[in-house]
Amino acid sequence: MSIYIARSPAVSARSLDGEMIIMSTKDSKLFTLNEVATEIWQAADGRTPLSRIVQDVVCAKFEAEPEAAYADAEDLCRRLAEHGILVISDQPLESAR
Amino acid sequence: MTSDTVIEIAGIPILLRSHDSVFEPAVRKYYADFITPVASVAPVELTVEVDASGFPDPETVGAGGAVPVVDVAWTGDRWRLERFDFRGEWSPGTGRGQVCLAQPQALQSIDSVLRILHSILAVPPGGCLVHAASAVRNGSAFVFPGVSGAGKSTLSGLIPSDATLLTDEISYVRQAEGGYRAFGTPFAGNLGAPGKNVSAPLKAVYLLNKGPRNKIDPLSRKEAATALLRNVLFFAKDPELIRTVFETVCRLVASVPVYRLTFLPTPEVWEIIA
């Protein structure tokens, strides 16, 4: 079963040169995302399952192998969630920005 | 007897009202270049008291290499600030506040209070305080961010006679006249002396990096924003303040070139800064 991901409202984010920089507005910690992570972040609308994001965005744009790509994407999302800059749920999230 | 002293940094006056006979002359001497006449209404007024009671023994602070904690919090209608050597509060609504210092002659205490207040006051008009040296040369300002040991004071100590040092430690950058402007601050680093109270349009930012030879490399906007944000002073963990500073820095790197300056600690480094 796939997870759903949404960008946390407790961040400021900006795409610069095609890659995202994100700052937590809780503790001013700074994060930078690479190209693949940026695509996942931008697709994190809370309604699209991560499996679909991986299939439609990661695999399509970066020619990644679906199973490994999903595992990497889920690992990334869980790490970002630990820092409070991404929200993860088993159900669609209504509070997506 | 009450004495009022106004210290104006980056065009923002802060009035310090004190009854302490030791505090006031020490402040006037150290901040001499930033003292302005007392206006009828100052936007920020701080009543300063000196009372060591309730503070920890200075001998025990920093024992074992511990870094003193600065606590800056928004309580709903005022900022509360506290460290081992001062505690106080300031209300943006009234513009008034008070601060209690543990020692009258400890200039670093009031200096830290001023740094914290300016790190808050700079934000609404599109500015921020940056851990950086800065200087004015040929009518333009240059800012040199860097962590401790990156070379801020070293570069500042090599400044040529035709340039003016704004600070060797904490730079003040603010949106102005369709661009950005850097202001002199009294906030000193290893040089131990205040900067000059002048300002100029910001022409470039050079991220400091000591190396085997002098060279300049351009940074991407992502690299520039990341580097600059890592050097912004965030004393207050306030979401709106952080959000505004983030946007300010992103706008700044879109309009001001940011480079990495690798340098040898010799005066020749200033020949490539332009």
Tab-separated table of C-alpha atoms in Angstrom:
chain	number	residue	atom	x	y	z
A	1	MET	CA	0.000	0.000	0.000
A	2	SER	CA	1.327	3.405	-0.938
A	3	ILE	CA	1.574	6.414	1.316
A	4	TYR	CA	0.365	9.971	0.752
A	5	ILE	CA	2.662	12.939	1.201
A	6	ALA	CA	2.032	16.663	1.644
A	7	ARG	CA	4.306	19.625	2.099
A	8	SER	CA	4.269	20.869	5.659
A	9	PRO	CA	2.847	24.373	6.184
A	10	ALA	CA	5.670	24.982	8.677
A	11	VAL	CA	8.250	25.622	5.987
A	12	SER	CA	9.354	28.213	3.496
A	13	ALA	CA	10.471	26.772	0.192
A	14	ARG	CA	11.811	28.151	-3.047
A	15	SER	CA	12.997	26.520	-6.256
A	16	LEU	CA	16.304	28.032	-7.337
A	17	ASP	CA	18.074	26.776	-10.451
A	18	GLY	CA	15.601	23.868	-10.599
A	19	GLU	CA	16.394	22.604	-7.112
A	20	MET	CA	14.498	23.260	-3.920
A	21	ILE	CA	15.770	24.904	-0.800
A	22	ILE	CA	13.525	24.532	2.220
A	23	MET	CA	13.702	26.179	5.598
A	24	SER	CA	11.800	24.973	8.627
A	25	THR	CA	9.987	27.921	10.152
A	26	LYS	CA	10.028	26.123	13.501
A	27	ASP	CA	13.774	25.999	14.012
A	28	SER	CA	15.286	27.650	10.875
A	29	LYS	CA	16.959	24.398	9.814
A	30	LEU	CA	17.849	24.448	6.143
A	31	PHE	CA	17.428	21.627	3.639
A	32	THR	CA	18.407	21.382	-0.002
A	33	LEU	CA	16.861	18.838	-2.348
A	34	ASN	CA	18.423	17.355	-5.456
A	35	GLU	CA	16.578	17.220	-8.752
A	36	VAL	CA	14.703	13.974	-8.034
A	37	ALA	CA	13.770	14.976	-4.497
A	38	THR	CA	12.610	18.350	-5.811
A	39	GLU	CA	10.221	16.626	-8.235
A	40	ILE	CA	8.791	14.492	-5.421
A	41	TRP	CA	8.449	17.547	-3.172
A	42	GLN	CA	6.629	19.528	-5.842
A	43	ALA	CA	4.253	16.625	-6.501
A	44	ALA	CA	3.472	16.184	-2.791
A	45	ASP	CA	-0.100	17.452	-2.953
A	46	GLY	CA	-1.488	15.137	-0.268
A	47	ARG	CA	-3.873	13.494	-2.721
A	48	THR	CA	-1.585	11.650	-5.122
A	49	PRO	CA	-0.194	8.361	-3.764
A	50	LEU	CA	3.581	8.242	-3.611
A	51	SER	CA	3.540	5.194	-5.883
A	52	ARG	CA	1.843	7.276	-8.547
A	53	ILE	CA	4.314	10.130	-8.072
A	54	VAL	CA	7.214	7.719	-8.449
A	55	GLN	CA	5.689	6.166	-11.547
A	56	ASP	CA	4.604	9.398	-13.256
A	57	VAL	CA	7.438	11.683	-12.227
A	58	VAL	CA	10.535	9.841	-11.035
A	59	CYS	CA	10.461	6.851	-13.399
A	60	ALA	CA	9.215	8.865	-16.346
A	61	LYS	CA	11.744	11.687	-16.030
A	62	PHE	CA	14.762	9.881	-14.653
A	63	GLU	CA	14.366	6.391	-16.169
A	64	ALA	CA	14.529	4.753	-12.747
A	65	GLU	CA	13.570	1.167	-11.962
A	66	PRO	CA	10.121	1.395	-10.282
A	67	GLU	CA	10.681	-0.826	-7.238
A	68	ALA	CA	14.021	0.681	-6.251
A	69	ALA	CA	12.769	4.179	-7.038
A	70	TYR	CA	9.772	3.727	-4.743
A	71	ALA	CA	11.944	2.417	-1.918
A	72	ASP	CA	14.298	5.380	-2.270
A	73	ALA	CA	11.392	7.831	-2.476
A	74	GLU	CA	9.696	6.436	0.613
A	75	ASP	CA	12.970	6.545	2.532
A	76	LEU	CA	13.448	10.178	1.487
A	77	CYS	CA	9.896	11.104	2.491
A	78	ARG	CA	10.201	9.481	5.895
A	79	ARG	CA	13.456	11.341	6.544
A	80	LEU	CA	11.901	14.654	5.508
A	81	ALA	CA	8.898	13.860	7.716
A	82	GLU	CA	11.207	13.269	10.665
A	83	HIS	CA	12.381	16.853	10.241
A	84	GLY	CA	8.781	18.080	10.052
A	85	ILE	CA	8.971	19.456	6.553
A	86	LEU	CA	6.795	16.769	4.947
A	87	VAL	CA	3.609	15.144	6.221
A	88	ILE	CA	3.002	11.423	5.625
A	89	SER	CA	-0.280	9.549	5.906
A	90	ASP	CA	-1.856	6.255	4.913
A	91	GLN	CA	-4.874	8.269	3.770
A	92	PRO	CA	-5.176	11.240	1.413
A	93	LEU	CA	-4.382	14.502	3.184
A	94	GLU	CA	-6.780	17.413	2.887
A	95	SER	CA	-4.436	20.032	4.247
A	96	ALA	CA	-2.034	19.932	1.316
A	97	ARG	CA	-0.818	23.328	0.205
B	1	MET	CA	19.763	60.498	37.833
B	2	THR	CA	18.317	59.212	34.570
B	3	SER	CA	20.294	59.447	31.366
B	4	ASP	CA	19.120	58.725	27.836
B	5	THR	CA	21.408	57.489	25.091
B	6	VAL	CA	20.277	56.829	21.537
B	7	ILE	CA	22.239	54.318	19.486
B	8	GLU	CA	21.232	54.405	15.844
B	9	ILE	CA	22.246	51.485	13.658
B	10	ALA	CA	21.106	51.230	10.036
B	11	GLY	CA	18.821	54.197	10.581
B	12	ILE	CA	16.986	52.498	13.456
B	13	PRO	CA	17.405	54.367	16.753
B	14	ILE	CA	17.216	52.544	20.061
B	15	LEU	CA	16.975	54.678	23.189
B	16	LEU	CA	18.652	53.283	26.283
B	17	ARG	CA	17.426	54.805	29.551
B	18	SER	CA	19.614	54.138	32.541
B	19	HIS	CA	20.071	55.215	36.140
B	20	ASP	CA	23.476	53.574	36.398
B	21	SER	CA	26.410	55.983	36.535
B	22	VAL	CA	28.873	53.398	35.169
B	23	PHE	CA	26.777	52.040	32.324
B	24	GLU	CA	25.982	55.255	30.450
B	25	PRO	CA	29.524	56.673	29.949
B	26	ALA	CA	30.828	53.241	28.935
B	27	VAL	CA	28.108	52.943	26.303
B	28	ARG	CA	28.670	56.475	25.010
B	29	LYS	CA	32.369	55.812	24.622
B	30	TYR	CA	32.106	52.451	22.856
B	31	TYR	CA	29.222	53.367	20.508
B	32	ALA	CA	30.447	56.936	19.892
B	33	ASP	CA	30.093	56.761	16.097
B	34	PHE	CA	26.504	55.490	16.438
B	35	ILE	CA	25.228	57.919	19.091
B	36	THR	CA	22.575	60.329	17.820
B	37	PRO	CA	20.704	63.167	19.553
B	38	VAL	CA	17.758	62.113	21.662
B	39	ALA	CA	14.598	62.513	19.594
B	40	SER	CA	11.235	63.240	21.169
B	41	VAL	CA	9.978	59.757	20.333
B	42	ALA	CA	12.266	56.821	19.670
B	43	PRO	CA	10.633	53.766	18.081
B	44	VAL	CA	12.459	51.527	20.531
B	45	GLU	CA	13.036	52.444	24.162
B	46	LEU	CA	14.771	50.213	26.650
B	47	THR	CA	15.077	50.932	30.333
B	48	VAL	CA	18.349	49.427	31.486
B	49	GLU	CA	18.864	48.259	35.040
B	50	VAL	CA	21.928	46.714	36.591
B	51	ASP	CA	21.294	44.079	39.211
B	52	ALA	CA	23.399	40.950	39.608
B	53	SER	CA	20.865	39.153	41.778
B	54	GLY	CA	19.354	36.066	40.193
B	55	PHE	CA	22.129	35.677	37.642
B	56	PRO	CA	24.604	32.781	37.738
B	57	ASP	CA	28.144	33.274	38.945
B	58	PRO	CA	30.128	34.470	35.851
B	59	GLU	CA	32.938	32.122	36.853
B	60	THR	CA	30.717	29.099	36.254
B	61	VAL	CA	29.394	30.176	32.858
B	62	GLY	CA	30.999	28.375	29.957
B	63	ALA	CA	32.661	25.847	32.244
B	64	GLY	CA	33.626	22.714	30.384
B	65	GLY	CA	33.340	24.448	27.034
B	66	ALA	CA	29.566	24.861	27.199
B	67	VAL	CA	28.219	27.598	24.944
B	68	PRO	CA	25.973	30.096	26.783
B	69	VAL	CA	22.387	29.739	25.602
B	70	VAL	CA	20.480	32.739	24.285
B	71	ASP	CA	16.732	32.389	24.650
B	72	VAL	CA	14.593	34.704	22.507
B	73	ALA	CA	10.865	34.004	22.494
B	74	TRP	CA	7.661	35.716	21.391
B	75	THR	CA	5.120	35.678	24.195
B	76	GLY	CA	2.114	36.970	22.294
B	77	ASP	CA	2.662	40.693	22.677
B	78	ARG	CA	6.363	41.049	23.418
B	79	TRP	CA	9.779	39.576	22.857
B	80	ARG	CA	11.476	38.029	25.841
B	81	LEU	CA	15.267	37.703	25.773
B	82	GLU	CA	17.501	35.995	28.265
B	83	ARG	CA	21.094	34.922	28.646
B	84	PHE	CA	23.368	34.198	31.601
B	85	ASP	CA	24.235	37.904	31.827
B	86	PHE	CA	20.985	39.678	30.881
B	87	ARG	CA	17.228	39.250	30.782
B	88	GLY	CA	14.582	41.541	29.410
B	89	GLU	CA	11.586	42.070	27.231
B	90	TRP	CA	10.452	44.445	24.532
B	91	SER	CA	6.990	45.097	23.124
B	92	PRO	CA	6.716	46.086	19.440
B	93	GLY	CA	3.242	47.436	20.201
B	94	THR	CA	4.405	50.093	22.624
B	95	GLY	CA	8.021	50.256	21.499
B	96	ARG	CA	9.004	50.021	25.181
B	97	GLY	CA	10.881	47.434	27.101
B	98	GLN	CA	13.389	46.854	29.830
B	99	VAL	CA	16.524	44.868	30.266
B	100	CYS	CA	18.408	43.888	33.383
B	101	LEU	CA	22.152	43.425	33.124
B	102	ALA	CA	24.228	41.440	35.575
B	103	GLN	CA	27.191	43.838	35.304
B	104	PRO	CA	27.250	47.573	34.482
B	105	GLN	CA	30.584	47.565	32.694
B	106	ALA	CA	29.890	44.449	30.632
B	107	LEU	CA	29.488	46.018	27.215
B	108	GLN	CA	29.143	42.607	25.612
B	109	SER	CA	25.820	42.204	27.414
B	110	ILE	CA	24.187	45.313	25.972
B	111	ASP	CA	25.915	44.589	22.654
B	112	SER	CA	24.196	41.198	22.539
B	113	VAL	CA	20.855	42.785	23.437
B	114	LEU	CA	21.281	45.239	20.553
B	115	ARG	CA	22.229	42.426	18.153
B	116	ILE	CA	19.122	40.467	19.112
B	117	LEU	CA	16.786	43.463	18.813
B	118	HIS	CA	18.223	44.467	15.446
B	119	SER	CA	17.962	40.889	14.166
B	120	ILE	CA	14.211	41.309	14.803
B	121	LEU	CA	13.823	44.971	13.776
B	122	ALA	CA	15.694	44.482	10.480
B	123	VAL	CA	13.257	41.906	9.142
B	124	PRO	CA	9.992	43.819	8.413
B	125	PRO	CA	11.716	46.396	6.128
B	126	GLY	CA	13.298	43.558	4.127
B	127	GLY	CA	16.618	43.197	5.894
B	128	CYS	CA	18.641	40.867	8.033
B	129	LEU	CA	21.800	40.623	10.070
B	130	VAL	CA	24.449	38.370	8.590
B	131	HIS	CA	27.462	36.776	10.222
B	132	ALA	CA	29.770	38.614	7.833
B	133	ALA	CA	32.381	41.296	7.480
B	134	SER	CA	31.544	44.163	5.146
B	135	ALA	CA	33.230	47.179	3.642
B	136	VAL	CA	32.632	50.149	1.345
B	137	ARG	CA	34.967	50.878	-1.530
B	138	ASN	CA	34.464	53.307	-4.419
B	139	GLY	CA	30.920	53.981	-3.256
B	140	SER	CA	29.840	50.329	-3.253
B	141	ALA	CA	29.424	47.893	-0.397
B	142	PHE	CA	30.762	44.332	-0.293
B	143	VAL	CA	29.667	41.708	2.222
B	144	PHE	CA	31.852	38.744	3.226
B	145	PRO	CA	29.882	36.035	5.067
B	146	GLY	CA	31.671	33.251	6.859
B	147	VAL	CA	31.536	31.118	9.953
B	148	SER	CA	34.005	31.658	12.762
B	149	GLY	CA	37.500	31.051	11.443
B	150	ALA	CA	36.551	31.658	7.792
B	151	GLY	CA	38.613	34.845	7.706
B	152	LYS	CA	36.255	37.759	8.387
B	153	SER	CA	38.576	39.500	10.788
B	154	THR	CA	41.636	38.488	8.757
B	155	LEU	CA	40.232	40.059	5.601
B	156	SER	CA	39.067	43.089	7.583
B	157	GLY	CA	42.535	43.553	9.028
B	158	LEU	CA	43.965	43.685	5.495
B	159	ILE	CA	41.545	46.366	4.296
B	160	PRO	CA	43.235	48.965	2.056
B	161	SER	CA	43.311	52.662	2.934
B	162	ASP	CA	40.777	53.579	0.249
B	163	ALA	CA	38.116	51.305	1.757
B	164	THR	CA	35.951	51.713	4.875
B	165	LEU	CA	35.214	48.827	7.198
B	166	LEU	CA	31.518	48.488	8.066
B	167	THR	CA	32.124	45.599	10.464
B	168	ASP	CA	34.373	42.580	10.858
B	169	GLU	CA	31.621	40.430	12.381
B	170	ILE	CA	27.921	41.282	11.910
B	171	SER	CA	26.726	42.917	8.701
B	172	TYR	CA	23.422	44.730	8.295
B	173	VAL	CA	21.780	44.363	4.889
B	174	ARG	CA	18.461	45.917	3.943
B	175	GLN	CA	16.320	46.474	0.892
B	176	ALA	CA	16.608	50.060	-0.367
B	177	GLU	CA	16.231	52.111	-3.532
B	178	GLY	CA	15.434	49.211	-5.810
B	179	GLY	CA	18.310	47.140	-4.499
B	180	TYR	CA	20.076	46.347	-1.264
B	181	ARG	CA	22.215	48.444	1.026
B	182	ALA	CA	24.828	47.448	3.605
B	183	PHE	CA	25.140	49.489	6.805
B	184	GLY	CA	27.967	49.849	9.253
B	185	THR	CA	27.471	48.260	12.657
B	186	PRO	CA	29.248	48.527	16.013
B	187	PHE	CA	29.134	44.734	16.315
B	188	ALA	CA	32.780	43.712	16.397
B	189	GLY	CA	34.565	40.399	16.056
B	190	ASN	CA	38.212	39.624	16.658
B	191	LEU	CA	39.291	43.142	15.654
B	192	GLY	CA	37.509	44.387	18.759
B	193	ALA	CA	36.494	47.721	17.299
B	194	PRO	CA	33.154	49.002	15.974
B	195	GLY	CA	32.676	49.520	12.244
B	196	LYS	CA	32.078	52.912	10.664
B	197	ASN	CA	28.567	54.333	10.682
B	198	VAL	CA	28.193	54.655	6.922
B	199	SER	CA	26.265	52.746	4.272
B	200	ALA	CA	26.378	52.073	0.541
B	201	PRO	CA	24.531	50.103	-2.141
B	202	LEU	CA	25.427	46.421	-1.979
B	203	LYS	CA	27.390	45.451	-5.082
B	204	ALA	CA	28.408	41.866	-4.327
B	205	VAL	CA	28.588	39.164	-1.693
B	206	TYR	CA	31.759	37.098	-1.307
B	207	LEU	CA	31.552	33.893	0.703
B	208	LEU	CA	34.883	33.532	2.482
B	209	ASN	CA	37.106	30.522	2.126
B	210	LYS	CA	40.815	30.469	2.991
B	211	GLY	CA	42.924	28.727	0.354
B	212	PRO	CA	46.273	28.445	-1.400
B	213	ARG	CA	45.669	31.350	-3.815
B	214	ASN	CA	43.310	34.231	-4.441
B	215	LYS	CA	40.411	33.427	-6.737
B	216	ILE	CA	36.741	34.186	-7.236
B	217	ASP	CA	34.127	31.638	-8.310
B	218	PRO	CA	30.499	32.513	-9.007
B	219	LEU	CA	27.853	30.660	-7.017
B	220	SER	CA	24.500	29.453	-8.326
B	221	ARG	CA	21.466	31.078	-6.750
B	222	LYS	CA	20.800	27.880	-4.809
B	223	GLU	CA	24.354	27.788	-3.474
B	224	ALA	CA	24.217	31.503	-2.733
B	225	ALA	CA	20.910	31.379	-0.873
B	226	THR	CA	21.975	28.334	1.115
B	227	ALA	CA	25.290	29.872	2.103
B	228	LEU	CA	23.754	33.200	3.017
B	229	LEU	CA	20.910	31.665	5.031
B	230	ARG	CA	23.415	29.601	7.003
B	231	ASN	CA	25.048	32.872	8.063
B	232	VAL	CA	21.920	34.856	8.922
B	233	LEU	CA	21.435	35.602	12.617
B	234	PHE	CA	18.289	33.806	13.756
B	235	PHE	CA	18.096	34.488	17.471
B	236	ALA	CA	14.304	34.378	17.485
B	237	LYS	CA	12.672	31.081	16.581
B	238	ASP	CA	9.588	32.797	15.259
B	239	PRO	CA	7.883	31.270	12.175
B	240	GLU	CA	6.856	34.551	10.549
B	241	LEU	CA	10.246	36.110	11.141
B	242	ILE	CA	12.027	33.067	9.673
B	243	ARG	CA	9.667	33.012	6.686
B	244	THR	CA	10.280	36.694	5.958
B	245	VAL	CA	14.068	36.375	6.229
B	246	PHE	CA	13.973	33.348	3.927
B	247	GLU	CA	12.101	35.362	1.288
B	248	THR	CA	14.438	38.336	1.761
B	249	VAL	CA	17.518	36.188	1.139
B	250	CYS	CA	15.963	34.514	-1.910
B	251	ARG	CA	15.186	37.946	-3.367
B	252	LEU	CA	18.646	39.243	-2.518
B	253	VAL	CA	20.498	36.451	-4.342
B	254	ALA	CA	18.307	37.097	-7.374
B	255	SER	CA	19.533	40.672	-7.635
B	256	VAL	CA	23.020	40.732	-6.107
B	257	PRO	CA	25.867	38.530	-7.417
B	258	VAL	CA	27.287	36.079	-4.899
B	259	TYR	CA	30.766	34.576	-5.253
B	260	ARG	CA	33.068	32.288	-3.345
B	261	LEU	CA	36.237	34.181	-2.471
B	262	THR	CA	39.172	31.877	-1.850
B	263	PHE	CA	42.014	33.894	-0.449
B	264	LEU	CA	45.471	33.977	0.989
B	265	PRO	CA	45.741	36.249	4.022
B	266	THR	CA	47.752	38.949	2.246
B	267	PRO	CA	46.723	42.488	1.184
B	268	GLU	CA	46.707	41.422	-2.499
B	269	VAL	CA	43.321	39.755	-1.973
B	270	TRP	CA	41.697	43.197	-2.052
B	271	GLU	CA	42.937	43.690	-5.631
B	272	ILE	CA	40.384	41.189	-6.948
B	273	ILE	CA	37.436	42.532	-4.956
B	274	ALA	CA	35.482	44.914	-7.144
